mmCIF file with all atom_site columns, C-alpha atoms in Angstrom:
data_model
loop_
_atom_site.group_PDB
_atom_site.id
_atom_site.type_symbol
_atom_site.label_atom_id
_atom_site.label_alt_id
_atom_site.label_comp_id
_atom_site.label_asym_id
_atom_site.label_entity_id
_atom_site.label_seq_id
_atom_site.pdbx_PDB_ins_code
_atom_site.Cartn_x
_atom_site.Cartn_y
_atom_site.Cartn_z
_atom_site.occupancy
_atom_site.B_iso_or_equiv
_atom_site.pdbx_formal_charge
_atom_site.auth_seq_id
_atom_site.auth_comp_id
_atom_site.auth_asym_id
_atom_site.auth_atom_id
_atom_site.pdbx_PDB_model_num
ATOM 1   C CA . UNK P 1 1   ? -16.953 -2.648  14.201 1.00 96.00 ? 1   UNK P CA 1
ATOM 2   C CA . UNK P 1 2   ? -20.381 -2.527  13.039 1.00 98.00 ? 2   UNK P CA 1
ATOM 3   C CA . UNK P 1 3   ? -22.171 0.116   13.304 1.00 98.00 ? 3   UNK P CA 1
ATOM 4   C CA . UNK P 1 4   ? -26.152 1.815   12.491 1.00 98.00 ? 4   UNK P CA 1
ATOM 5   C CA . UNK P 1 5   ? -27.508 4.748   12.046 1.00 98.00 ? 5   UNK P CA 1
ATOM 6   C CA . UNK P 1 6   ? -30.137 6.296   14.781 1.00 97.00 ? 6   UNK P CA 1
ATOM 7   C CA . UNK P 1 7   ? -33.348 8.451   14.047 1.00 95.00 ? 7   UNK P CA 1
ATOM 8   C CA . UNK P 1 8   ? -31.691 11.641  13.625 1.00 94.00 ? 8   UNK P CA 1
ATOM 9   C CA . UNK P 1 9   ? -28.106 10.558  11.148 1.00 96.00 ? 9   UNK P CA 1
ATOM 10  C CA . UNK P 1 10  ? -26.045 9.587   13.642 1.00 97.00 ? 10  UNK P CA 1
ATOM 11  C CA . UNK P 1 11  ? -23.185 6.864   13.375 1.00 98.00 ? 11  UNK P CA 1
ATOM 12  C CA . UNK P 1 12  ? -23.496 4.292   16.698 1.00 98.00 ? 12  UNK P CA 1
ATOM 13  C CA . UNK P 1 13  ? -20.916 2.374   17.075 1.00 98.00 ? 13  UNK P CA 1
ATOM 14  C CA . UNK P 1 14  ? -20.818 -1.917  18.150 1.00 97.00 ? 14  UNK P CA 1
ATOM 15  C CA . UNK P 1 15  ? -18.340 -4.653  18.116 1.00 96.00 ? 15  UNK P CA 1
ATOM 16  C CA . UNK P 1 16  ? -19.347 -8.234  16.845 1.00 95.00 ? 16  UNK P CA 1
ATOM 17  C CA . UNK P 1 17  ? -17.526 -11.192 18.250 1.00 93.00 ? 17  UNK P CA 1
ATOM 18  C CA . UNK P 1 18  ? -19.173 -13.950 15.985 1.00 92.00 ? 18  UNK P CA 1
ATOM 19  C CA . UNK P 1 19  ? -17.726 -17.027 18.188 1.00 92.00 ? 19  UNK P CA 1
ATOM 20  C CA . UNK P 1 20  ? -19.713 -20.058 15.938 1.00 91.00 ? 20  UNK P CA 1
ATOM 21  C CA . UNK P 1 21  ? -23.091 -20.532 13.730 1.00 91.00 ? 21  UNK P CA 1
ATOM 22  C CA . UNK P 1 22  ? -24.874 -20.855 16.776 1.00 92.00 ? 22  UNK P CA 1
ATOM 23  C CA . UNK P 1 23  ? -27.660 -18.813 16.880 1.00 95.00 ? 23  UNK P CA 1
ATOM 24  C CA . UNK P 1 24  ? -26.968 -17.492 21.167 1.00 96.00 ? 24  UNK P CA 1
ATOM 25  C CA . UNK P 1 25  ? -26.446 -14.184 20.753 1.00 97.00 ? 25  UNK P CA 1
ATOM 26  C CA . UNK P 1 26  ? -25.927 -11.406 24.173 1.00 97.00 ? 26  UNK P CA 1
ATOM 27  C CA . UNK P 1 27  ? -26.321 -7.685  23.674 1.00 97.00 ? 27  UNK P CA 1
ATOM 28  C CA . UNK P 1 28  ? -24.088 -6.373  25.791 1.00 97.00 ? 28  UNK P CA 1
ATOM 29  C CA . UNK P 1 29  ? -24.708 -2.346  27.022 1.00 97.00 ? 29  UNK P CA 1
ATOM 30  C CA . UNK P 1 30  ? -22.337 -0.004  28.925 1.00 97.00 ? 30  UNK P CA 1
ATOM 31  C CA . UNK P 1 31  ? -22.446 2.222   31.868 1.00 96.00 ? 31  UNK P CA 1
ATOM 32  C CA . UNK P 1 32  ? -22.815 5.946   32.043 1.00 95.00 ? 32  UNK P CA 1
ATOM 33  C CA . UNK P 1 33  ? -19.584 7.909   31.314 1.00 94.00 ? 33  UNK P CA 1
ATOM 34  C CA . UNK P 1 34  ? -17.997 4.390   29.847 1.00 96.00 ? 34  UNK P CA 1
ATOM 35  C CA . UNK P 1 35  ? -17.934 2.285   27.043 1.00 95.00 ? 35  UNK P CA 1
ATOM 36  C CA . UNK P 1 36  ? -18.274 -1.118  25.529 1.00 94.00 ? 36  UNK P CA 1
ATOM 37  C CA . UNK P 1 37  ? -14.308 -1.766  26.392 1.00 90.00 ? 37  UNK P CA 1
ATOM 38  C CA . UNK P 1 38  ? -14.439 -0.731  29.867 1.00 90.00 ? 38  UNK P CA 1
ATOM 39  C CA . UNK P 1 39  ? -17.822 -2.357  31.056 1.00 88.00 ? 39  UNK P CA 1
ATOM 40  C CA . UNK P 1 40  ? -18.105 -5.132  29.469 1.00 85.00 ? 40  UNK P CA 1
ATOM 41  C CA . UNK P 1 41  ? -14.458 -6.720  28.765 1.00 81.00 ? 41  UNK P CA 1
ATOM 42  C CA . UNK P 1 42  ? -14.939 -9.031  31.803 1.00 79.00 ? 42  UNK P CA 1
ATOM 43  C CA . UNK P 1 43  ? -18.674 -10.048 32.062 1.00 80.00 ? 43  UNK P CA 1
ATOM 44  C CA . UNK P 1 44  ? -18.657 -10.219 28.439 1.00 83.00 ? 44  UNK P CA 1
ATOM 45  C CA . UNK P 1 45  ? -15.837 -12.790 28.347 1.00 83.00 ? 45  UNK P CA 1
ATOM 46  C CA . UNK P 1 46  ? -18.199 -14.900 30.754 1.00 83.00 ? 46  UNK P CA 1
ATOM 47  C CA . UNK P 1 47  ? -20.864 -15.349 28.094 1.00 90.00 ? 47  UNK P CA 1
ATOM 48  C CA . UNK P 1 48  ? -17.852 -15.813 25.011 1.00 90.00 ? 48  UNK P CA 1
ATOM 49  C CA . UNK P 1 49  ? -16.955 -18.877 27.238 1.00 88.00 ? 49  UNK P CA 1
ATOM 50  C CA . UNK P 1 50  ? -20.306 -20.421 27.381 1.00 88.00 ? 50  UNK P CA 1
ATOM 51  C CA . UNK P 1 51  ? -20.632 -20.352 24.011 1.00 91.00 ? 51  UNK P CA 1
ATOM 52  C CA . UNK P 1 52  ? -22.645 -17.305 23.097 1.00 94.00 ? 52  UNK P CA 1
ATOM 53  C CA . UNK P 1 53  ? -22.094 -14.640 20.343 1.00 96.00 ? 53  UNK P CA 1
ATOM 54  C CA . UNK P 1 54  ? -21.753 -11.058 21.627 1.00 96.00 ? 54  UNK P CA 1
ATOM 55  C CA . UNK P 1 55  ? -22.734 -7.679  20.392 1.00 97.00 ? 55  UNK P CA 1
ATOM 56  C CA . UNK P 1 56  ? -20.969 -4.937  22.633 1.00 96.00 ? 56  UNK P CA 1
ATOM 57  C CA . UNK P 1 57  ? -22.498 -1.374  21.606 1.00 97.00 ? 57  UNK P CA 1
ATOM 58  C CA . UNK P 1 58  ? -21.129 1.682   22.395 1.00 98.00 ? 58  UNK P CA 1
ATOM 59  C CA . UNK P 1 59  ? -24.130 3.834   23.766 1.00 98.00 ? 59  UNK P CA 1
ATOM 60  C CA . UNK P 1 60  ? -24.908 7.516   22.228 1.00 98.00 ? 60  UNK P CA 1
ATOM 61  C CA . UNK P 1 61  ? -22.467 10.104  22.713 1.00 97.00 ? 61  UNK P CA 1
ATOM 62  C CA . UNK P 1 62  ? -20.263 6.894   24.853 1.00 98.00 ? 62  UNK P CA 1
ATOM 63  C CA . UNK P 1 63  ? -17.026 5.650   22.851 1.00 97.00 ? 63  UNK P CA 1
ATOM 64  C CA . UNK P 1 64  ? -16.780 5.576   19.393 1.00 97.00 ? 64  UNK P CA 1
ATOM 65  C CA . UNK P 1 65  ? -20.883 6.824   18.966 1.00 98.00 ? 65  UNK P CA 1
ATOM 66  C CA . UNK P 1 66  ? -21.739 10.112  17.920 1.00 98.00 ? 66  UNK P CA 1
ATOM 67  C CA . UNK P 1 67  ? -23.437 12.637  19.748 1.00 96.00 ? 67  UNK P CA 1
ATOM 68  C CA . UNK P 1 68  ? -23.107 15.313  22.868 1.00 92.00 ? 68  UNK P CA 1
ATOM 69  C CA . UNK P 1 69  ? -25.631 14.700  25.049 1.00 94.00 ? 69  UNK P CA 1
ATOM 70  C CA . UNK P 1 70  ? -25.947 11.435  27.061 1.00 95.00 ? 70  UNK P CA 1
ATOM 71  C CA . UNK P 1 71  ? -29.571 9.914   27.064 1.00 96.00 ? 71  UNK P CA 1
ATOM 72  C CA . UNK P 1 72  ? -29.549 7.942   30.470 1.00 96.00 ? 72  UNK P CA 1
ATOM 73  C CA . UNK P 1 73  ? -31.161 4.990   29.153 1.00 97.00 ? 73  UNK P CA 1
ATOM 74  C CA . UNK P 1 74  ? -34.332 6.705   28.039 1.00 97.00 ? 74  UNK P CA 1
ATOM 75  C CA . UNK P 1 75  ? -32.607 7.840   25.145 1.00 96.00 ? 75  UNK P CA 1
ATOM 76  C CA . UNK P 1 76  ? -30.823 4.647   24.568 1.00 98.00 ? 76  UNK P CA 1
ATOM 77  C CA . UNK P 1 77  ? -33.679 2.181   25.026 1.00 98.00 ? 77  UNK P CA 1
ATOM 78  C CA . UNK P 1 78  ? -34.792 3.077   21.026 1.00 98.00 ? 78  UNK P CA 1
ATOM 79  C CA . UNK P 1 79  ? -31.242 2.248   20.065 1.00 98.00 ? 79  UNK P CA 1
ATOM 80  C CA . UNK P 1 80  ? -30.911 -0.619  21.556 1.00 98.00 ? 80  UNK P CA 1
ATOM 81  C CA . UNK P 1 81  ? -33.734 -1.957  19.750 1.00 98.00 ? 81  UNK P CA 1
ATOM 82  C CA . UNK P 1 82  ? -32.092 -0.867  16.181 1.00 98.00 ? 82  UNK P CA 1
ATOM 83  C CA . UNK P 1 83  ? -29.080 -2.980  17.236 1.00 98.00 ? 83  UNK P CA 1
ATOM 84  C CA . UNK P 1 84  ? -32.032 -5.869  17.778 1.00 98.00 ? 84  UNK P CA 1
ATOM 85  C CA . UNK P 1 85  ? -33.131 -5.444  14.837 1.00 97.00 ? 85  UNK P CA 1
ATOM 86  C CA . UNK P 1 86  ? -30.004 -5.023  12.972 1.00 98.00 ? 86  UNK P CA 1
ATOM 87  C CA . UNK P 1 87  ? -28.902 -9.004  14.086 1.00 97.00 ? 87  UNK P CA 1
ATOM 88  C CA . UNK P 1 88  ? -32.207 -9.835  13.652 1.00 97.00 ? 88  UNK P CA 1
ATOM 89  C CA . UNK P 1 89  ? -31.694 -8.739  10.055 1.00 96.00 ? 89  UNK P CA 1
ATOM 90  C CA . UNK P 1 90  ? -28.585 -9.956  9.515  1.00 95.00 ? 90  UNK P CA 1
ATOM 91  C CA . UNK P 1 91  ? -28.406 -13.483 11.601 1.00 95.00 ? 91  UNK P CA 1
ATOM 92  C CA . UNK P 1 92  ? -30.452 -16.371 11.032 1.00 91.00 ? 92  UNK P CA 1
ATOM 93  C CA . UNK P 1 93  ? -33.021 -16.653 13.645 1.00 92.00 ? 93  UNK P CA 1
ATOM 94  C CA . UNK P 1 94  ? -30.739 -15.198 16.374 1.00 96.00 ? 94  UNK P CA 1
ATOM 95  C CA . UNK P 1 95  ? -31.782 -16.421 20.057 1.00 97.00 ? 95  UNK P CA 1
ATOM 96  C CA . UNK P 1 96  ? -31.120 -13.193 22.337 1.00 98.00 ? 96  UNK P CA 1
ATOM 97  C CA . UNK P 1 97  ? -30.047 -12.058 25.771 1.00 97.00 ? 97  UNK P CA 1
ATOM 98  C CA . UNK P 1 98  ? -29.640 -8.669  26.509 1.00 98.00 ? 98  UNK P CA 1
ATOM 99  C CA . UNK P 1 99  ? -26.903 -7.548  29.675 1.00 97.00 ? 99  UNK P CA 1
ATOM 100 C CA . UNK P 1 100 ? -26.546 -4.429  30.508 1.00 97.00 ? 100 UNK P CA 1
ATOM 101 C CA . UNK P 1 101 ? -23.968 -2.957  33.492 1.00 96.00 ? 101 UNK P CA 1
ATOM 102 C CA . UNK P 1 102 ? -25.210 0.087   35.382 1.00 97.00 ? 102 UNK P CA 1
ATOM 103 C CA . UNK P 1 103 ? -27.086 2.712   33.189 1.00 98.00 ? 103 UNK P CA 1
ATOM 104 C CA . UNK P 1 104 ? -26.998 -0.210  30.226 1.00 97.00 ? 104 UNK P CA 1
ATOM 105 C CA . UNK P 1 105 ? -28.811 -2.284  32.663 1.00 98.00 ? 105 UNK P CA 1
ATOM 106 C CA . UNK P 1 106 ? -31.537 0.510   33.075 1.00 98.00 ? 106 UNK P CA 1
ATOM 107 C CA . UNK P 1 107 ? -31.731 1.110   29.201 1.00 98.00 ? 107 UNK P CA 1
ATOM 108 C CA . UNK P 1 108 ? -32.887 -2.166  29.446 1.00 98.00 ? 108 UNK P CA 1
ATOM 109 C CA . UNK P 1 109 ? -35.323 -2.107  31.883 1.00 98.00 ? 109 UNK P CA 1
ATOM 110 C CA . UNK P 1 110 ? -36.676 0.751   30.123 1.00 98.00 ? 110 UNK P CA 1
ATOM 111 C CA . UNK P 1 111 ? -37.044 -1.276  26.874 1.00 98.00 ? 111 UNK P CA 1
ATOM 112 C CA . UNK P 1 112 ? -38.283 -4.709  28.823 1.00 98.00 ? 112 UNK P CA 1
ATOM 113 C CA . UNK P 1 113 ? -42.285 -3.289  27.763 1.00 97.00 ? 113 UNK P CA 1
ATOM 114 C CA . UNK P 1 114 ? -42.108 -1.805  24.334 1.00 97.00 ? 114 UNK P CA 1
ATOM 115 C CA . UNK P 1 115 ? -44.378 -3.538  22.313 1.00 96.00 ? 115 UNK P CA 1
ATOM 116 C CA . UNK P 1 116 ? -41.880 -3.882  19.744 1.00 96.00 ? 116 UNK P CA 1
ATOM 117 C CA . UNK P 1 117 ? -39.622 -5.881  21.576 1.00 97.00 ? 117 UNK P CA 1
ATOM 118 C CA . UNK P 1 118 ? -39.563 -8.978  19.362 1.00 97.00 ? 118 UNK P CA 1
ATOM 119 C CA . UNK P 1 119 ? -40.216 -12.459 20.394 1.00 96.00 ? 119 UNK P CA 1
ATOM 120 C CA . UNK P 1 120 ? -36.899 -14.007 19.864 1.00 98.00 ? 120 UNK P CA 1
ATOM 121 C CA . UNK P 1 121 ? -35.097 -11.283 22.767 1.00 98.00 ? 121 UNK P CA 1
ATOM 122 C CA . UNK P 1 122 ? -35.627 -14.738 25.819 1.00 98.00 ? 122 UNK P CA 1
ATOM 123 C CA . UNK P 1 123 ? -34.057 -12.584 28.774 1.00 97.00 ? 123 UNK P CA 1
ATOM 124 C CA . UNK P 1 124 ? -32.886 -9.721  30.083 1.00 98.00 ? 124 UNK P CA 1
ATOM 125 C CA . UNK P 1 125 ? -29.617 -9.614  32.682 1.00 98.00 ? 125 UNK P CA 1
ATOM 126 C CA . UNK P 1 126 ? -29.480 -6.134  34.627 1.00 98.00 ? 126 UNK P CA 1
ATOM 127 C CA . UNK P 1 127 ? -26.388 -5.323  36.647 1.00 97.00 ? 127 UNK P CA 1
ATOM 128 C CA . UNK P 1 128 ? -26.726 -2.443  38.878 1.00 97.00 ? 128 UNK P CA 1
ATOM 129 C CA . UNK P 1 129 ? -28.984 -0.740  37.287 1.00 97.00 ? 129 UNK P CA 1
ATOM 130 C CA . UNK P 1 130 ? -30.681 2.437   38.911 1.00 97.00 ? 130 UNK P CA 1
ATOM 131 C CA . UNK P 1 131 ? -34.369 3.193   38.920 1.00 97.00 ? 131 UNK P CA 1
ATOM 132 C CA . UNK P 1 132 ? -34.514 6.710   37.389 1.00 97.00 ? 132 UNK P CA 1
ATOM 133 C CA . UNK P 1 133 ? -31.982 9.477   36.394 1.00 97.00 ? 133 UNK P CA 1
ATOM 134 C CA . UNK P 1 134 ? -34.134 11.693  38.686 1.00 97.00 ? 134 UNK P CA 1
ATOM 135 C CA . UNK P 1 135 ? -33.511 9.533   42.004 1.00 97.00 ? 135 UNK P CA 1
ATOM 136 C CA . UNK P 1 136 ? -29.935 8.196   41.089 1.00 97.00 ? 136 UNK P CA 1
ATOM 137 C CA . UNK P 1 137 ? -29.083 11.611  40.873 1.00 95.00 ? 137 UNK P CA 1
ATOM 138 C CA . UNK P 1 138 ? -30.882 12.325  43.923 1.00 96.00 ? 138 UNK P CA 1
ATOM 139 C CA . UNK P 1 139 ? -29.240 9.875   45.894 1.00 96.00 ? 139 UNK P CA 1
ATOM 140 C CA . UNK P 1 140 ? -25.581 11.083  44.681 1.00 95.00 ? 140 UNK P CA 1
ATOM 141 C CA . UNK P 1 141 ? -26.267 14.842  45.830 1.00 94.00 ? 141 UNK P CA 1
ATOM 142 C CA . UNK P 1 142 ? -27.284 13.959  49.319 1.00 92.00 ? 142 UNK P CA 1
ATOM 143 C CA . UNK P 1 143 ? -25.045 10.919  50.427 1.00 90.00 ? 143 UNK P CA 1
ATOM 144 C CA . UNK P 1 144 ? -21.983 11.842  47.764 1.00 88.00 ? 144 UNK P CA 1
ATOM 145 C CA . UNK P 1 145 ? -21.953 15.434  47.492 1.00 85.00 ? 145 UNK P CA 1
ATOM 146 C CA . UNK P 1 146 ? -24.052 16.825  50.203 1.00 89.00 ? 146 UNK P CA 1
ATOM 147 C CA . UNK P 1 147 ? -25.899 19.290  47.867 1.00 90.00 ? 147 UNK P CA 1
ATOM 148 C CA . UNK P 1 148 ? -29.739 20.265  48.449 1.00 92.00 ? 148 UNK P CA 1
ATOM 149 C CA . UNK P 1 149 ? -32.208 18.168  46.941 1.00 93.00 ? 149 UNK P CA 1
ATOM 150 C CA . UNK P 1 150 ? -33.724 21.939  46.284 1.00 93.00 ? 150 UNK P CA 1
ATOM 151 C CA . UNK P 1 151 ? -32.768 23.704  44.264 1.00 93.00 ? 151 UNK P CA 1
ATOM 152 C CA . UNK P 1 152 ? -30.292 21.458  42.734 1.00 92.00 ? 152 UNK P CA 1
ATOM 153 C CA . UNK P 1 153 ? -32.801 18.662  41.684 1.00 96.00 ? 153 UNK P CA 1
ATOM 154 C CA . UNK P 1 154 ? -35.902 20.407  40.221 1.00 96.00 ? 154 UNK P CA 1
ATOM 155 C CA . UNK P 1 155 ? -32.942 23.370  38.319 1.00 95.00 ? 155 UNK P CA 1
ATOM 156 C CA . UNK P 1 156 ? -31.370 19.742  36.934 1.00 95.00 ? 156 UNK P CA 1
ATOM 157 C CA . UNK P 1 157 ? -34.387 17.844  35.582 1.00 97.00 ? 157 UNK P CA 1
ATOM 158 C CA . UNK P 1 158 ? -35.839 21.448  33.752 1.00 97.00 ? 158 UNK P CA 1
ATOM 159 C CA . UNK P 1 159 ? -32.301 21.921  32.172 1.00 95.00 ? 159 UNK P CA 1
ATOM 160 C CA . UNK P 1 160 ? -32.305 18.567  31.678 1.00 95.00 ? 160 UNK P CA 1
ATOM 161 C CA . UNK P 1 161 ? -35.384 18.131  29.792 1.00 96.00 ? 161 UNK P CA 1
ATOM 162 C CA . UNK P 1 162 ? -35.091 21.441  27.411 1.00 95.00 ? 162 UNK P CA 1
ATOM 163 C CA . UNK P 1 163 ? -31.621 20.051  26.150 1.00 93.00 ? 163 UNK P CA 1
ATOM 164 C CA . UNK P 1 164 ? -32.231 16.191  26.109 1.00 91.00 ? 164 UNK P CA 1
ATOM 165 C CA . UNK P 1 165 ? -35.465 15.862  25.411 1.00 92.00 ? 165 UNK P CA 1
ATOM 166 C CA . UNK P 1 166 ? -36.613 13.746  28.216 1.00 95.00 ? 166 UNK P CA 1
ATOM 167 C CA . UNK P 1 167 ? -38.070 13.529  32.022 1.00 97.00 ? 167 UNK P CA 1
ATOM 168 C CA . UNK P 1 168 ? -35.501 12.845  34.706 1.00 97.00 ? 168 UNK P CA 1
ATOM 169 C CA . UNK P 1 169 ? -38.093 11.485  36.513 1.00 97.00 ? 169 UNK P CA 1
ATOM 170 C CA . UNK P 1 170 ? -39.037 8.579   33.805 1.00 97.00 ? 170 UNK P CA 1
ATOM 171 C CA . UNK P 1 171 ? -38.822 5.883   35.785 1.00 98.00 ? 171 UNK P CA 1
ATOM 172 C CA . UNK P 1 172 ? -38.149 2.046   35.348 1.00 98.00 ? 172 UNK P CA 1
ATOM 173 C CA . UNK P 1 173 ? -40.751 1.416   37.890 1.00 97.00 ? 173 UNK P CA 1
ATOM 174 C CA . UNK P 1 174 ? -43.409 1.833   35.044 1.00 97.00 ? 174 UNK P CA 1
ATOM 175 C CA . UNK P 1 175 ? -41.541 -0.606  32.115 1.00 98.00 ? 175 UNK P CA 1
ATOM 176 C CA . UNK P 1 176 ? -40.774 -3.055  34.658 1.00 98.00 ? 176 UNK P CA 1
ATOM 177 C CA . UNK P 1 177 ? -44.636 -3.110  35.590 1.00 98.00 ? 177 UNK P CA 1
ATOM 178 C CA . UNK P 1 178 ? -45.527 -4.422  32.143 1.00 97.00 ? 178 UNK P CA 1
ATOM 179 C CA . UNK P 1 179 ? -42.407 -6.026  31.325 1.00 97.00 ? 179 UNK P CA 1
ATOM 180 C CA . UNK P 1 180 ? -42.548 -8.694  28.635 1.00 92.00 ? 180 UNK P CA 1
ATOM 181 C CA . UNK P 1 181 ? -39.215 -10.836 29.088 1.00 97.00 ? 181 UNK P CA 1
ATOM 182 C CA . UNK P 1 182 ? -38.017 -12.699 32.153 1.00 98.00 ? 182 UNK P CA 1
ATOM 183 C CA . UNK P 1 183 ? -35.547 -10.099 34.006 1.00 98.00 ? 183 UNK P CA 1
ATOM 184 C CA . UNK P 1 184 ? -32.451 -11.675 35.952 1.00 98.00 ? 184 UNK P CA 1
ATOM 185 C CA . UNK P 1 185 ? -31.292 -8.413  38.655 1.00 98.00 ? 185 UNK P CA 1
ATOM 186 C CA . UNK P 1 186 ? -27.788 -8.338  40.252 1.00 98.00 ? 186 UNK P CA 1
ATOM 187 C CA . UNK P 1 187 ? -26.578 -6.170  42.180 1.00 98.00 ? 187 UNK P CA 1
ATOM 188 C CA . UNK P 1 188 ? -23.779 -6.055  45.152 1.00 98.00 ? 188 UNK P CA 1
ATOM 189 C CA . UNK P 1 189 ? -24.453 -5.641  48.679 1.00 97.00 ? 189 UNK P CA 1
ATOM 190 C CA . UNK P 1 190 ? -21.557 -3.070  48.808 1.00 98.00 ? 190 UNK P CA 1
ATOM 191 C CA . UNK P 1 191 ? -22.617 -0.819  45.901 1.00 97.00 ? 191 UNK P CA 1
ATOM 192 C CA . UNK P 1 192 ? -22.316 2.562   47.128 1.00 96.00 ? 192 UNK P CA 1
ATOM 193 C CA . UNK P 1 193 ? -22.964 4.603   43.474 1.00 97.00 ? 193 UNK P CA 1
ATOM 194 C CA . UNK P 1 194 ? -26.687 3.102   42.558 1.00 97.00 ? 194 UNK P CA 1
ATOM 195 C CA . UNK P 1 195 ? -28.060 1.193   45.852 1.00 96.00 ? 195 UNK P CA 1
ATOM 196 C CA . UNK P 1 196 ? -29.355 -1.901  45.954 1.00 97.00 ? 196 UNK P CA 1
ATOM 197 C CA . UNK P 1 197 ? -32.272 -0.614  47.220 1.00 97.00 ? 197 UNK P CA 1
ATOM 198 C CA . UNK P 1 198 ? -32.785 0.480   43.265 1.00 98.00 ? 198 UNK P CA 1
ATOM 199 C CA . UNK P 1 199 ? -32.286 -3.441  42.416 1.00 98.00 ? 199 UNK P CA 1
ATOM 200 C CA . UNK P 1 200 ? -34.634 -4.537  45.049 1.00 98.00 ? 200 UNK P CA 1
ATOM 201 C CA . UNK P 1 201 ? -37.771 -2.026  44.097 1.00 97.00 ? 201 UNK P CA 1
ATOM 202 C CA . UNK P 1 202 ? -37.021 -2.597  40.229 1.00 98.00 ? 202 UNK P CA 1
ATOM 203 C CA . UNK P 1 203 ? -37.484 -6.545  41.136 1.00 98.00 ? 203 UNK P CA 1
ATOM 204 C CA . UNK P 1 204 ? -40.660 -6.472  43.238 1.00 98.00 ? 204 UNK P CA 1
ATOM 205 C CA . UNK P 1 205 ? -42.234 -4.692  40.858 1.00 98.00 ? 205 UNK P CA 1
ATOM 206 C CA . UNK P 1 206 ? -41.378 -6.505  37.827 1.00 98.00 ? 206 UNK P CA 1
ATOM 207 C CA . UNK P 1 207 ? -44.708 -8.163  36.409 1.00 97.00 ? 207 UNK P CA 1
ATOM 208 C CA . UNK P 1 208 ? -42.626 -11.017 34.258 1.00 98.00 ? 208 UNK P CA 1
ATOM 209 C CA . UNK P 1 209 ? -40.709 -14.212 35.550 1.00 98.00 ? 209 UNK P CA 1
ATOM 210 C CA . UNK P 1 210 ? -37.605 -12.967 37.687 1.00 98.00 ? 210 UNK P CA 1
ATOM 211 C CA . UNK P 1 211 ? -34.819 -13.729 39.895 1.00 98.00 ? 211 UNK P CA 1
ATOM 212 C CA . UNK P 1 212 ? -31.954 -11.550 42.364 1.00 98.00 ? 212 UNK P CA 1
ATOM 213 C CA . UNK P 1 213 ? -28.785 -12.194 42.658 1.00 98.00 ? 213 UNK P CA 1
ATOM 214 C CA . UNK P 1 214 ? -26.928 -10.401 45.241 1.00 98.00 ? 214 UNK P CA 1
ATOM 215 C CA . UNK P 1 215 ? -23.295 -10.289 45.527 1.00 98.00 ? 215 UNK P CA 1
ATOM 216 C CA . UNK P 1 216 ? -21.706 -9.803  48.958 1.00 98.00 ? 216 UNK P CA 1
ATOM 217 C CA . UNK P 1 217 ? -18.978 -7.565  48.840 1.00 98.00 ? 217 UNK P CA 1
ATOM 218 C CA . UNK P 1 218 ? -19.432 -6.015  45.527 1.00 97.00 ? 218 UNK P CA 1
ATOM 219 C CA . UNK P 1 219 ? -18.952 -2.825  44.910 1.00 97.00 ? 219 UNK P CA 1
ATOM 220 C CA . UNK P 1 220 ? -21.193 -1.027  42.005 1.00 96.00 ? 220 UNK P CA 1
ATOM 221 C CA . UNK P 1 221 ? -20.085 -2.611  38.790 1.00 93.00 ? 221 UNK P CA 1
ATOM 222 C CA . UNK P 1 222 ? -17.586 -5.426  40.229 1.00 94.00 ? 222 UNK P CA 1
ATOM 223 C CA . UNK P 1 223 ? -20.391 -8.491  40.965 1.00 95.00 ? 223 UNK P CA 1
ATOM 224 C CA . UNK P 1 224 ? -18.286 -10.656 38.170 1.00 92.00 ? 224 UNK P CA 1
ATOM 225 C CA . UNK P 1 225 ? -15.079 -10.003 39.571 1.00 92.00 ? 225 UNK P CA 1
ATOM 226 C CA . UNK P 1 226 ? -16.294 -10.449 43.049 1.00 95.00 ? 226 UNK P CA 1
ATOM 227 C CA . UNK P 1 227 ? -17.593 -13.882 42.824 1.00 95.00 ? 227 UNK P CA 1
ATOM 228 C CA . UNK P 1 228 ? -16.920 -15.222 39.353 1.00 91.00 ? 228 UNK P CA 1
ATOM 229 C CA . UNK P 1 229 ? -18.458 -18.704 40.512 1.00 92.00 ? 229 UNK P CA 1
ATOM 230 C CA . UNK P 1 230 ? -21.937 -17.067 41.949 1.00 94.00 ? 230 UNK P CA 1
ATOM 231 C CA . UNK P 1 231 ? -22.431 -14.677 38.620 1.00 92.00 ? 231 UNK P CA 1
ATOM 232 C CA . UNK P 1 232 ? -21.400 -18.032 36.514 1.00 88.00 ? 232 UNK P CA 1
ATOM 233 C CA . UNK P 1 233 ? -23.815 -19.974 37.813 1.00 91.00 ? 233 UNK P CA 1
ATOM 234 C CA . UNK P 1 234 ? -27.040 -17.610 38.070 1.00 91.00 ? 234 UNK P CA 1
ATOM 235 C CA . UNK P 1 235 ? -26.158 -16.739 34.674 1.00 89.00 ? 235 UNK P CA 1
#
């Protein structure tokens, strides 16, 4: 178990799985309201079995990391950059893949256009990520909870900006248009939590090298379990 501090001096928790001395590393980011063990136990093994060393992280206010208010990827992207720097300072010339599920995928998409992103980050794998908290919660409010978008969403946006310090309409669209690394997008065609249309739109707007895997029959976060062979092959 390892720890770093965010800009506020709060502890962020991770788990290092160092398989060998090869420079191949994957930083794995979990989804909303989950943690590194729940979301990454199976897909993380995919990388481990292929010889990669792994750093699994708990996002701010998740798992064993400190914090009270979830960052929805927008506030989490700078913390992933800190984890990248953590590995770069301690490992010998690591070659990095960034892998994320759901909110973790969106976190990495926000990060994809950062000027500070080191050149040893070779690619991003974004499994079923959303585009913005506003679009995601608008979809959930309408399709899952049958709530009116007005005044629900404007109120949520104002309150989130006041309490969390970010705008819910901040979108991955603006980031992937300026992406600096190749991105592999993955999503299931039966995902009713973060619908496939979000992944397709991110894919269409991505300016860097890109590829898209749509797993037939997969619901949210289950692409690996639904078709392991296809998942392995693409990754």
